[in-house]
């Protein structure tokens, strides 16, 4: 929304008005320049008169999700994350031949912190996309060649390889991502694999790069939008399937990769 601004002491002041159809809310804070922290708590439906949440419940929510209580909750969840990380990936376990080592040395707090940051970045790169894939016609099939065709709109839940530069799904990347995500949360990795398999065409082909939706397409030059059937990726989703089969009783899954 367009808002009037006033010049005041070489600073811009917002007028404090929020039009009823606004989709963006801008808060202006005045500070002394010293470091500070602020907690912004969003309560769906609003508080008090006309809101979906009563004043008493609102107060309880604000008390729980701000200030010292919020800081304590963040510390608790951070500690739980690090404990689960160490347990899941064996960072603190004594193994045959001694503790897990890196470059001949036991893992220290620095290395464990790096592992936590890497996993957090991986999980934080999960995204949900929805849209149509542009598919180029087979080369040499027609003269002149017909224009690229769009598939039916479909969803994809995937880990992107780079949030700032490649914020979209890549088929073989996600097969490798599943090795990490699957250890952390098996059903989550299975959900990702199922979404990819849901994009399979009748002939078994899965477009290697999923540019679904206007936001994803805006990051890709127009000449690279169409996916080509001659372009394929190694079937790394088999890595996730192999892990699932390996966990069957008596190793009943066999060696999928061997075939």
Coordinates of N, CA and C in Angstrom, one line a residue:
X1 N 0.8 -1.2 0.0 CA 0.0 0.0 0.0 C 0.9 1.2 0.0
X2 N 0.3 2.3 -0.6 CA 1.1 3.5 -0.7 C 0.9 4.3 0.6
X3 N 1.9 4.7 1.2 CA 1.8 5.4 2.5 C 2.6 6.7 2.4
X4 N 2.0 7.8 3.0 CA 2.7 9.0 3.1 C 3.8 9.0 4.1
X5 N 4.9 9.7 3.8 CA 6.0 9.8 4.7 C 6.4 11.2 5.0
X6 N 6.9 11.5 6.1 CA 7.2 12.8 6.5 C 8.7 12.9 6.8
X7 N 9.3 14.0 6.5 CA 10.7 14.2 6.8 C 10.8 14.7 8.3
X8 N 11.6 14.0 9.1 CA 11.7 14.4 10.5 C 13.1 14.1 11.0
X9 N 13.9 15.2 11.3 CA 15.3 15.0 11.8 C 16.1 14.2 10.8
X10 N 16.0 14.4 9.5 CA 16.7 13.7 8.5 C 16.3 12.2 8.4
X11 N 15.2 11.8 9.0 CA 14.7 10.5 9.0 C 13.3 10.4 8.4
X12 N 12.9 9.3 7.8 CA 11.6 9.1 7.3 C 10.7 8.5 8.3
X13 N 9.5 9.1 8.5 CA 8.5 8.5 9.4 C 7.3 7.9 8.6
X14 N 6.9 6.7 9.0 CA 5.7 6.2 8.4 C 4.5 6.8 9.2
X15 N 3.4 6.9 8.5 CA 2.3 7.6 9.1 C 1.4 6.7 10.0
X16 N 1.8 5.4 10.1 CA 1.1 4.6 11.1 C -0.3 4.0 10.6
X17 N -0.6 4.3 9.3 CA -1.9 3.9 8.8 C -1.7 2.5 8.1
X18 N -2.7 1.6 8.3 CA -2.7 0.3 7.6 C -4.0 0.2 6.9
X19 N -4.0 0.4 5.5 CA -5.2 0.2 4.8 C -5.8 -1.3 4.9
X20 N -7.1 -1.4 4.9 CA -7.8 -2.6 5.2 C -7.3 -3.8 4.3
X21 N -6.9 -3.5 3.1 CA -6.6 -4.6 2.1 C -5.1 -4.8 2.0
X22 N -4.4 -4.3 3.0 CA -2.9 -4.4 2.9 C -2.5 -5.9 3.1
X23 N -1.4 -6.2 2.3 CA -0.8 -7.6 2.4 C 0.6 -7.5 3.0
X24 N 1.0 -6.3 3.2 CA 2.4 -6.1 3.8 C 2.3 -5.1 4.9
X25 N 2.8 -5.6 6.1 CA 2.9 -4.7 7.3 C 4.3 -4.3 7.6
X26 N 4.6 -3.0 7.6 CA 5.9 -2.5 7.9 C 5.9 -1.9 9.3
X27 N 6.9 -2.4 10.1 CA 7.0 -1.8 11.5 C 8.3 -0.9 11.5
X28 N 8.1 0.2 12.1 CA 9.2 1.1 12.2 C 9.7 1.2 13.6
X29 N 11.0 0.9 13.9 CA 11.5 1.0 15.3 C 12.5 2.1 15.4
X30 N 12.5 2.8 16.5 CA 13.5 3.8 16.8 C 14.4 3.3 17.9
X31 N 15.7 3.2 17.6 CA 16.6 2.7 18.6 C 17.7 3.8 18.8
X32 N 18.4 3.6 19.9 CA 19.5 4.5 20.2 C 20.8 4.1 19.5
X33 N 20.8 3.0 18.7 CA 22.0 2.6 18.0 C 22.7 1.5 18.8
X34 N 22.3 1.2 20.0 CA 22.9 0.1 20.8 C 22.3 -1.2 20.3
X35 N 23.1 -2.3 20.4 CA 22.6 -3.6 20.1 C 21.3 -3.9 20.9
X36 N 20.4 -4.6 20.3 CA 19.1 -4.9 21.0 C 18.5 -6.1 20.3
X37 N 17.6 -6.7 21.0 CA 16.8 -7.8 20.5 C 15.3 -7.5 20.7
X38 N 14.5 -8.0 19.7 CA 13.1 -7.8 19.8 C 12.4 -9.1 19.4
X39 N 11.3 -9.4 20.1 CA 10.5 -10.6 19.8 C 9.3 -10.1 19.1
X40 N 9.0 -10.7 17.9 CA 7.7 -10.4 17.2 C 6.9 -11.6 17.3
X41 N 5.7 -11.6 17.9 CA 4.9 -12.7 18.1 C 3.6 -12.5 17.3
X42 N 3.4 -13.5 16.3 CA 2.2 -13.4 15.5 C 1.1 -14.3 16.0
X43 N 0.0 -13.8 16.4 CA -1.1 -14.6 16.9 C -2.2 -14.6 15.8
X44 N -2.5 -15.7 15.2 CA -3.4 -15.8 14.1 C -4.8 -15.4 14.6
X45 N -5.5 -14.6 13.8 CA -6.9 -14.2 14.1 C -7.0 -13.0 14.9
X46 N -5.9 -12.5 15.5 CA -5.9 -11.3 16.3 C -6.4 -11.5 17.8
X47 N -6.1 -10.5 18.6 CA -6.4 -10.6 20.0 C -7.5 -9.6 20.4
X48 N -8.2 -9.9 21.5 CA -9.1 -8.9 22.0 C -10.4 -8.8 21.2
X49 N -11.0 -7.6 21.3 CA -12.3 -7.4 20.7 C -12.2 -7.5 19.2
X50 N -13.1 -8.3 18.6 CA -13.0 -8.5 17.2 C -12.0 -9.6 16.7
X51 N -11.2 -10.1 17.6 CA -10.2 -11.1 17.3 C -10.7 -12.5 17.6
X52 N -9.9 -13.4 17.1 CA -10.3 -14.8 17.3 C -9.8 -15.4 18.6
X53 N -8.9 -14.6 19.3 CA -8.3 -15.1 20.6 C -8.6 -14.1 21.7
X54 N -9.1 -14.6 22.8 CA -9.4 -13.7 23.9 C -8.2 -13.1 24.6
X55 N -8.4 -12.0 25.3 CA -7.3 -11.3 25.9 C -6.5 -12.2 26.9
X56 N -7.2 -13.1 27.7 CA -6.4 -13.9 28.6 C -5.5 -14.9 27.9
X57 N -6.1 -15.6 26.9 CA -5.3 -16.5 26.1 C -4.2 -15.8 25.3
X58 N -4.5 -14.6 24.9 CA -3.5 -13.9 24.1 C -2.3 -13.5 25.0
X59 N -2.6 -13.1 26.2 CA -1.6 -12.8 27.2 C -0.7 -14.0 27.5
X60 N -1.3 -15.2 27.6 CA -0.6 -16.4 27.9 C 0.3 -16.8 26.7
X61 N -0.2 -16.6 25.5 CA 0.6 -16.9 24.3 C 1.8 -16.0 24.2
X62 N 1.6 -14.7 24.5 CA 2.7 -13.7 24.4 C 3.7 -14.0 25.5
X63 N 3.3 -14.4 26.7 CA 4.2 -14.7 27.7 C 5.0 -16.0 27.4
X64 N 4.4 -16.9 26.7 CA 5.1 -18.2 26.3 C 6.1 -18.0 25.2
X65 N 5.7 -17.1 24.2 CA 6.5 -17.0 23.0 C 7.2 -15.7 22.9
X66 N 7.7 -15.1 24.0 CA 8.5 -13.9 23.9 C 9.3 -13.8 25.2
X67 N 10.3 -13.0 25.2 CA 11.2 -12.7 26.3 C 11.9 -13.9 26.8
X68 N 12.1 -14.1 28.1 CA 12.9 -15.1 28.7 C 12.3 -16.5 28.4
X69 N 11.0 -16.6 28.3 CA 10.4 -17.9 28.1 C 10.7 -18.4 26.6
X70 N 10.7 -17.5 25.7 CA 11.1 -17.8 24.3 C 12.6 -18.2 24.2
X71 N 13.4 -17.5 24.9 CA 14.8 -17.8 24.9 C 15.1 -19.2 25.5
X72 N 14.4 -19.5 26.6 CA 14.5 -20.8 27.2 C 14.1 -21.9 26.2
X73 N 13.0 -21.7 25.5 CA 12.4 -22.6 24.6 C 13.4 -22.9 23.5
X74 N 14.0 -21.8 23.0 CA 15.0 -21.9 21.9 C 16.2 -22.7 22.3
X75 N 16.7 -22.5 23.6 CA 17.8 -23.2 24.1 C 17.5 -24.7 24.2
X76 N 16.3 -25.0 24.7 CA 15.9 -26.4 24.9 C 15.8 -27.1 23.6
X77 N 15.2 -26.5 22.6 CA 15.1 -27.1 21.3 C 16.4 -27.3 20.6
X78 N 17.3 -26.3 20.8 CA 18.7 -26.4 20.2 C 19.4 -27.5 20.8
X79 N 19.3 -27.7 22.2 CA 20.0 -28.8 22.8 C 19.4 -30.1 22.4
X80 N 18.1 -30.2 22.2 CA 17.5 -31.4 21.7 C 17.9 -31.8 20.3
X81 N 18.1 -30.7 19.5 CA 18.6 -30.9 18.1 C 20.0 -31.5 18.1
X82 N 20.9 -30.9 18.9 CA 22.3 -31.4 18.9 C 22.3 -32.8 19.5
X83 N 21.5 -33.1 20.5 CA 21.5 -34.5 21.0 C 21.0 -35.5 20.0
X84 N 20.0 -35.1 19.3 CA 19.5 -36.1 18.3 C 20.5 -36.2 17.1
X85 N 21.1 -35.1 16.8 CA 22.1 -35.2 15.7 C 23.3 -36.2 16.1
X86 N 23.8 -36.0 17.3 CA 24.8 -36.9 17.8 C 24.4 -38.4 17.8
X87 N 23.1 -38.6 18.3 CA 22.6 -40.0 18.4 C 22.4 -40.6 17.0
X88 N 21.8 -39.8 16.1 CA 21.4 -40.3 14.8 C 22.7 -40.6 13.9
X89 N 23.7 -39.8 14.0 CA 24.8 -39.9 13.1 C 26.1 -40.4 13.8
X90 N 25.9 -40.8 15.1 CA 26.9 -41.4 15.9 C 28.1 -40.5 16.2
X91 N 27.9 -39.2 16.4 CA 29.0 -38.3 16.6 C 29.7 -38.5 18.0
X92 N 28.9 -39.1 18.9 CA 29.5 -39.3 20.3 C 29.7 -40.8 20.6
X93 N 29.4 -41.7 19.7 CA 29.5 -43.1 20.0 C 30.9 -43.6 19.9
X94 N 31.2 -44.6 20.8 CA 32.4 -45.3 20.7 C 32.2 -46.5 19.8
X95 N 33.0 -46.5 18.7 CA 32.8 -47.6 17.7 C 34.0 -48.5 17.7
X96 N 34.0 -49.5 17.0 CA 35.1 -50.5 16.9 C 36.3 -49.7 16.4
X97 N 37.4 -49.8 17.2 CA 38.6 -49.1 16.8 C 38.7 -47.7 17.4
X98 N 37.6 -47.4 18.3 CA 37.7 -46.1 18.9 C 36.6 -45.1 18.5
X99 N 36.7 -43.9 18.9 CA 35.6 -42.9 18.6 C 35.7 -42.5 17.2
X100 N 34.6 -42.0 16.7 CA 34.5 -41.5 15.3 C 35.5 -40.4 15.2
X101 N 36.3 -40.5 14.1 CA 37.5 -39.6 14.0 C 37.4 -38.8 12.7
X102 N 38.0 -37.7 12.6 CA 38.2 -36.9 11.4 C 39.6 -36.5 11.2
X103 N 40.3 -37.0 10.2 CA 41.7 -36.7 10.0 C 42.5 -37.2 11.1
X104 N 42.1 -38.3 11.7 CA 42.9 -39.0 12.7 C 42.6 -38.5 14.1
X105 N 41.7 -37.4 14.2 CA 41.4 -36.8 15.6 C 40.0 -37.0 15.9
X106 N 39.6 -37.2 17.2 CA 38.2 -37.3 17.6 C 37.5 -36.0 17.2
X107 N 36.2 -36.1 17.0 CA 35.4 -34.9 16.7 C 35.3 -34.0 17.9
X108 N 35.6 -32.7 17.7 CA 35.5 -31.7 18.7 C 34.2 -30.9 18.6
X109 N 34.0 -30.0 19.5 CA 32.8 -29.2 19.4 C 32.7 -28.4 18.1
X110 N 33.9 -28.0 17.6 CA 33.8 -27.2 16.3 C 33.3 -28.1 15.2
X111 N 33.8 -29.3 15.1 CA 33.3 -30.2 14.0 C 31.8 -30.6 14.2
X112 N 31.4 -30.8 15.5 CA 30.0 -31.1 15.7 C 29.1 -29.9 15.4
X113 N 29.6 -28.7 15.7 CA 28.9 -27.5 15.3 C 28.8 -27.4 13.8
X114 N 29.8 -27.8 13.0 CA 29.8 -27.7 11.6 C 28.7 -28.7 11.1
X115 N 28.7 -29.9 11.7 CA 27.7 -31.0 11.3 C 26.3 -30.5 11.5
X116 N 26.1 -29.8 12.7 CA 24.8 -29.3 13.0 C 24.3 -28.2 11.9
X117 N 25.3 -27.3 11.6 CA 25.0 -26.3 10.6 C 24.7 -26.9 9.2
X118 N 25.5 -27.9 8.9 CA 25.2 -28.6 7.6 C 23.9 -29.2 7.5
X119 N 23.5 -29.9 8.5 CA 22.2 -30.6 8.6 C 21.1 -29.6 8.6
X120 N 21.2 -28.5 9.4 CA 20.2 -27.5 9.4 C 20.0 -26.8 8.1
X121 N 21.1 -26.6 7.3 CA 21.0 -26.0 6.0 C 20.3 -26.9 5.0
X122 N 20.6 -28.3 5.2 CA 19.9 -29.2 4.3 C 18.4 -29.3 4.6
X123 N 18.0 -29.4 5.8 CA 16.6 -29.4 6.2 C 15.9 -28.1 5.8
X124 N 16.7 -27.0 6.0 CA 16.1 -25.7 5.7 C 15.9 -25.4 4.2
X125 N 16.5 -26.3 3.4 CA 16.4 -26.2 1.9 C 15.2 -27.0 1.4
X126 N 14.4 -27.6 2.3 CA 13.2 -28.2 1.8 C 12.2 -27.2 1.3
X127 N 11.6 -27.5 0.2 CA 10.6 -26.5 -0.4 C 9.4 -27.3 -1.0
X128 N 8.3 -26.6 -1.1 CA 7.1 -27.2 -1.8 C 6.9 -26.3 -3.0
X129 N 6.7 -27.0 -4.2 CA 6.5 -26.3 -5.4 C 5.3 -26.9 -6.2
X130 N 4.7 -26.1 -7.0 CA 3.5 -26.5 -7.7 C 3.5 -25.8 -9.1
X131 N 3.3 -26.5 -10.1 CA 3.2 -25.9 -11.4 C 3.4 -26.9 -12.6
X132 N 3.6 -26.3 -13.8 CA 3.7 -27.1 -15.0 C 5.2 -27.2 -15.4
X133 N 5.6 -28.3 -16.0 CA 6.9 -28.5 -16.6 C 6.8 -28.2 -18.1
X134 N 7.7 -27.5 -18.6 CA 7.8 -27.3 -20.1 C 8.7 -28.3 -20.7
X135 N 8.2 -29.1 -21.7 CA 8.9 -30.2 -22.3 C 9.1 -29.9 -23.8
X136 N 10.4 -29.9 -24.2 CA 10.7 -29.6 -25.6 C 10.4 -30.9 -26.4
X137 N 10.0 -30.7 -27.7 CA 9.7 -31.8 -28.6 C 11.0 -32.6 -28.9
X138 N 10.9 -33.9 -29.2 CA 12.1 -34.7 -29.6 C 12.8 -34.0 -30.8
X139 N 14.1 -34.0 -30.8 CA 14.8 -33.4 -31.9 C 14.6 -34.1 -33.2
X140 N 14.4 -33.4 -34.3 CA 14.3 -34.0 -35.6 C 13.0 -34.7 -35.8
X141 N 12.0 -34.6 -34.9 CA 10.7 -35.3 -35.0 C 9.8 -34.6 -36.0
X142 N 9.9 -33.3 -36.1 CA 9.1 -32.5 -37.0 C 9.9 -31.4 -37.6
X143 N 9.4 -31.0 -38.8 CA 10.1 -29.8 -39.5 C 9.0 -28.9 -40.0
X144 N 8.9 -27.7 -39.5 CA 9.6 -27.1 -38.4 C 9.2 -27.7 -37.1
X145 N 10.0 -27.7 -36.1 CA 9.7 -28.3 -34.8 C 8.5 -27.6 -34.1
X146 N 7.6 -28.3 -33.5 CA 6.5 -27.7 -32.8 C 7.0 -27.0 -31.5
X147 N 6.2 -26.1 -31.0 CA 6.6 -25.4 -29.7 C 6.6 -26.4 -28.6
X148 N 7.4 -26.0 -27.5 CA 7.4 -26.9 -26.3 C 6.0 -27.0 -25.7
X149 N 5.7 -28.1 -25.1 CA 4.4 -28.4 -24.5 C 4.5 -28.3 -23.0
X150 N 3.4 -28.0 -22.3 CA 3.4 -28.0 -20.9 C 2.7 -29.2 -20.4
X151 N 3.2 -29.8 -19.3 CA 2.5 -30.9 -18.6 C 1.4 -30.4 -17.8
X152 N 0.6 -31.3 -17.2 CA -0.4 -30.9 -16.2 C 0.3 -30.4 -14.9
X153 N -0.3 -29.5 -14.3 CA 0.3 -29.0 -13.0 C 0.4 -30.1 -12.0
X154 N 1.5 -30.1 -11.3 CA 1.8 -31.1 -10.3 C 2.6 -30.6 -9.2
X155 N 2.6 -31.2 -8.0 CA 3.3 -30.7 -6.8 C 4.7 -31.4 -6.8
X156 N 5.6 -30.8 -6.1 CA 6.9 -31.4 -5.8 C 7.4 -30.9 -4.4
X157 N 7.7 -31.9 -3.6 CA 8.3 -31.6 -2.3 C 9.8 -32.1 -2.4
X158 N 10.7 -31.1 -2.3 CA 12.1 -31.5 -2.6 C 13.1 -30.6 -1.8
X159 N 14.3 -31.1 -1.7 CA 15.4 -30.3 -1.1 C 16.1 -29.6 -2.3
X160 N 16.3 -28.3 -2.3 CA 16.9 -27.6 -3.4 C 18.4 -27.6 -3.1
X161 N 19.2 -27.6 -4.2 CA 20.7 -27.7 -4.0 C 21.3 -26.3 -3.5
X162 N 20.6 -25.2 -3.8 CA 21.0 -23.9 -3.4 C 19.9 -23.0 -3.3
X163 N 19.5 -22.5 -2.1 CA 18.4 -21.6 -2.0 C 18.5 -20.3 -2.8
X164 N 19.7 -19.6 -2.7 CA 19.8 -18.4 -3.4 C 20.0 -18.5 -4.9
X165 N 20.6 -19.6 -5.4 CA 21.0 -19.7 -6.8 C 20.2 -20.8 -7.6
X166 N 19.8 -21.8 -7.0 CA 19.1 -22.9 -7.6 C 17.9 -23.3 -6.8
X167 N 16.9 -22.4 -6.6 CA 15.8 -22.7 -5.7 C 14.7 -23.5 -6.4
X168 N 15.0 -24.7 -6.8 CA 14.1 -25.6 -7.5 C 14.6 -27.1 -7.4
X169 N 13.8 -28.0 -7.7 CA 14.2 -29.4 -7.5 C 15.0 -29.9 -8.7
X170 N 16.1 -30.7 -8.3 CA 16.9 -31.4 -9.3 C 16.9 -32.9 -8.9
X171 N 16.7 -33.7 -9.9 CA 16.4 -35.1 -9.7 C 17.6 -35.8 -9.0
X172 N 18.7 -35.8 -9.6 CA 19.8 -36.6 -9.0 C 20.4 -36.0 -7.8
X173 N 20.3 -34.6 -7.6 CA 20.7 -34.0 -6.4 C 19.9 -34.6 -5.2
X174 N 18.6 -34.7 -5.4 CA 17.7 -35.1 -4.3 C 17.9 -36.6 -4.0
X175 N 18.4 -37.4 -4.9 CA 18.8 -38.8 -4.5 C 19.9 -38.8 -3.5
X176 N 20.9 -37.9 -3.7 CA 22.0 -37.8 -2.7 C 21.5 -37.1 -1.4
X177 N 20.6 -36.1 -1.5 CA 20.1 -35.4 -0.4 C 19.4 -36.5 0.5
X178 N 18.7 -37.4 -0.1 CA 17.9 -38.4 0.7 C 18.8 -39.3 1.6
X179 N 20.1 -39.4 1.3 CA 21.0 -40.2 2.1 C 21.1 -39.5 3.5
X180 N 21.1 -38.2 3.5 CA 21.2 -37.5 4.8 C 19.8 -37.3 5.4
X181 N 18.8 -36.8 4.6 CA 17.5 -36.6 5.2 C 16.9 -37.9 5.6
X182 N 17.1 -39.0 4.9 CA 16.6 -40.3 5.3 C 17.1 -40.8 6.6
X183 N 18.3 -40.5 7.0 CA 18.8 -40.9 8.3 C 18.2 -40.1 9.4
X184 N 17.9 -38.9 9.1 CA 17.3 -38.0 10.1 C 15.8 -38.2 10.3
X185 N 15.1 -38.4 9.2 CA 13.7 -38.6 9.2 C 13.3 -39.4 8.0
X186 N 13.2 -40.7 8.2 CA 12.9 -41.6 7.1 C 11.6 -41.3 6.4
X187 N 10.4 -41.1 7.1 CA 9.2 -40.8 6.4 C 9.3 -39.5 5.6
X188 N 10.1 -38.5 6.0 CA 10.2 -37.3 5.3 C 10.9 -37.6 4.0
X189 N 12.0 -38.4 4.0 CA 12.7 -38.7 2.7 C 11.8 -39.5 1.8
X190 N 11.0 -40.4 2.4 CA 10.0 -41.2 1.6 C 9.0 -40.3 0.9
X191 N 8.6 -39.2 1.6 CA 7.6 -38.3 1.0 C 8.2 -37.6 -0.2
X192 N 9.5 -37.2 0.0 CA 10.2 -36.5 -1.1 C 10.3 -37.5 -2.3
X193 N 10.7 -38.7 -2.1 CA 10.9 -39.7 -3.2 C 9.5 -39.9 -3.9
X194 N 8.5 -40.0 -3.1 CA 7.1 -40.2 -3.7 C 6.7 -39.1 -4.6
X195 N 7.1 -37.9 -4.2 CA 6.7 -36.7 -5.0 C 7.5 -36.8 -6.4
X196 N 8.8 -37.2 -6.3 CA 9.5 -37.3 -7.6 C 8.9 -38.4 -8.4
X197 N 8.6 -39.5 -7.9 CA 8.0 -40.6 -8.6 C 6.7 -40.2 -9.2
X198 N 6.0 -39.3 -8.5 CA 4.7 -38.8 -9.1 C 4.8 -38.0 -10.3
X199 N 6.1 -37.5 -10.6 CA 6.3 -36.7 -11.8 C 6.8 -37.6 -13.0
X200 N 6.8 -38.9 -12.8 CA 7.2 -39.8 -13.9 C 6.2 -39.8 -15.0
X201 N 6.7 -39.7 -16.2 CA 5.9 -39.8 -17.4 C 5.6 -41.3 -17.7
X202 N 4.7 -41.5 -18.7 CA 4.2 -42.8 -19.0 C 5.4 -43.7 -19.5
X203 N 6.4 -43.1 -20.1 CA 7.5 -43.9 -20.6 C 8.6 -44.1 -19.5
X204 N 8.4 -43.6 -18.3 CA 9.4 -43.8 -17.2 C 10.3 -42.6 -17.1
X205 N 10.2 -41.6 -17.9 CA 11.1 -40.5 -17.9 C 10.7 -39.5 -16.8
X206 N 11.6 -39.0 -16.0 CA 11.3 -37.9 -15.1 C 12.2 -36.7 -15.5
X207 N 11.6 -35.6 -15.8 CA 12.4 -34.4 -16.1 C 13.4 -34.1 -15.0
X208 N 14.7 -33.9 -15.4 CA 15.7 -33.8 -14.4 C 15.7 -32.5 -13.6
X209 N 15.1 -31.5 -14.2 CA 15.1 -30.2 -13.4 C 13.6 -29.7 -13.4
X210 N 13.1 -29.5 -12.2 CA 11.7 -29.1 -12.0 C 11.6 -27.6 -11.8
X211 N 11.1 -26.9 -12.8 CA 11.0 -25.5 -12.7 C 9.5 -25.2 -12.6
X212 N 8.9 -25.3 -11.4 CA 7.5 -25.3 -11.2 C 7.0 -24.0 -10.6
X213 N 6.1 -23.3 -11.3 CA 5.6 -22.0 -10.8 C 6.4 -20.8 -11.3
X214 N 5.7 -19.7 -11.3 CA 6.3 -18.5 -11.8 C 7.6 -18.0 -11.1
X215 N 7.6 -18.2 -9.8 CA 8.7 -17.8 -9.0 C 10.0 -18.6 -9.4
X216 N 9.8 -19.9 -9.5 CA 11.0 -20.7 -10.0 C 11.4 -20.4 -11.4
X217 N 10.4 -20.2 -12.3 CA 10.7 -19.9 -13.7 C 11.5 -18.5 -13.8
X218 N 11.2 -17.6 -12.9 CA 11.8 -16.3 -13.0 C 13.3 -16.3 -12.8
X219 N 13.8 -17.4 -12.3 CA 15.3 -17.5 -12.0 C 16.0 -18.2 -13.1
X220 N 15.3 -18.6 -14.2 CA 15.9 -19.5 -15.2 C 15.8 -18.8 -16.6
X221 N 16.9 -18.6 -17.3 CA 16.7 -18.0 -18.7 C 15.8 -18.8 -19.6
X222 N 15.0 -18.1 -20.4 CA 13.9 -18.8 -21.2 C 14.4 -20.0 -22.0
X223 N 15.6 -19.9 -22.5 CA 16.1 -21.0 -23.4 C 16.4 -22.3 -22.6
X224 N 16.5 -22.2 -21.2 CA 16.7 -23.4 -20.4 C 15.5 -23.9 -19.7
X225 N 14.3 -23.3 -19.9 CA 13.1 -23.7 -19.3 C 12.6 -25.1 -19.8
X226 N 12.6 -25.3 -21.2 CA 12.1 -26.6 -21.7 C 13.1 -27.8 -21.2
X227 N 12.5 -28.8 -20.7 CA 13.2 -30.0 -20.4 C 13.2 -31.0 -21.6
X228 N 14.4 -31.6 -21.8 CA 14.5 -32.4 -23.0 C 14.7 -33.9 -22.7
X229 N 14.0 -34.7 -23.4 CA 14.0 -36.1 -23.1 C 15.3 -36.8 -23.3
X230 N 16.2 -36.2 -24.1 CA 17.5 -36.8 -24.3 C 18.4 -36.5 -23.1
X231 N 18.0 -35.6 -22.2 CA 18.7 -35.3 -21.0 C 18.2 -36.1 -19.8
X232 N 19.1 -36.8 -19.2 CA 18.7 -37.7 -18.1 C 19.7 -37.6 -17.0
X233 N 19.4 -38.0 -15.8 CA 20.3 -38.0 -14.7 C 20.4 -39.4 -14.2
X234 N 21.6 -39.8 -13.6 CA 21.7 -41.1 -12.9 C 20.5 -41.3 -11.9
X235 N 20.0 -42.5 -11.9 CA 18.8 -42.8 -11.0 C 19.2 -42.8 -9.5
X236 N 19.5 -41.7 -9.0 CA 20.0 -41.7 -7.6 C 18.9 -41.9 -6.6
X237 N 17.6 -41.8 -7.0 CA 16.5 -42.2 -6.1 C 16.6 -43.6 -5.7
X238 N 17.3 -44.4 -6.5 CA 17.5 -45.8 -6.1 C 18.3 -45.9 -4.8
X239 N 19.1 -44.9 -4.4 CA 19.8 -44.9 -3.2 C 18.9 -45.0 -2.0
X240 N 17.8 -44.2 -2.1 CA 16.8 -44.3 -1.0 C 16.0 -45.6 -1.0
X241 N 15.7 -46.1 -2.2 CA 15.0 -47.4 -2.2 C 15.9 -48.5 -1.7
X242 N 17.2 -48.4 -2.0 CA 18.1 -49.4 -1.4 C 18.1 -49.4 0.1
X243 N 18.1 -48.2 0.7 CA 18.1 -48.1 2.1 C 16.9 -48.7 2.7
X244 N 15.8 -48.5 2.1 CA 14.5 -49.1 2.5 C 14.5 -50.6 2.5
X245 N 15.0 -51.1 1.3 CA 15.1 -52.6 1.2 C 16.1 -53.2 2.1
X246 N 17.2 -52.5 2.4 CA 18.2 -53.1 3.3 C 17.6 -53.3 4.7
X247 N 16.6 -52.6 5.0 CA 16.0 -52.7 6.4 C 14.9 -53.8 6.5
X248 N 14.7 -54.5 5.4 CA 13.7 -55.6 5.4 C 14.3 -56.7 6.3
X249 N 13.5 -57.5 6.9 CA 14.0 -58.7 7.6 C 14.9 -59.5 6.8
X250 N 16.0 -59.9 7.4 CA 17.0 -60.8 6.8 C 17.6 -60.3 5.5
X251 N 17.6 -58.9 5.3 CA 18.1 -58.3 4.1 C 17.4 -58.7 2.9
X252 N 16.1 -58.9 3.0 CA 15.3 -59.5 1.9 C 15.3 -58.6 0.7
X253 N 15.8 -57.4 0.8 CA 15.7 -56.5 -0.4 C 16.7 -56.8 -1.5
X254 N 17.8 -57.5 -1.1 CA 18.8 -57.8 -2.1 C 19.6 -56.6 -2.5
X255 N 20.3 -56.7 -3.5 CA 21.2 -55.6 -4.0 C 20.5 -54.9 -5.2
X256 N 19.7 -53.9 -5.0 CA 19.1 -53.2 -6.1 C 20.1 -52.5 -7.0
X257 N 21.1 -51.9 -6.4 CA 22.1 -51.2 -7.1 C 22.9 -52.2 -8.0
X258 N 23.0 -53.4 -7.6 CA 23.8 -54.4 -8.5 C 23.1 -54.7 -9.8
X259 N 21.8 -54.4 -9.8 CA 21.0 -54.7 -11.0 C 20.8 -53.5 -11.9

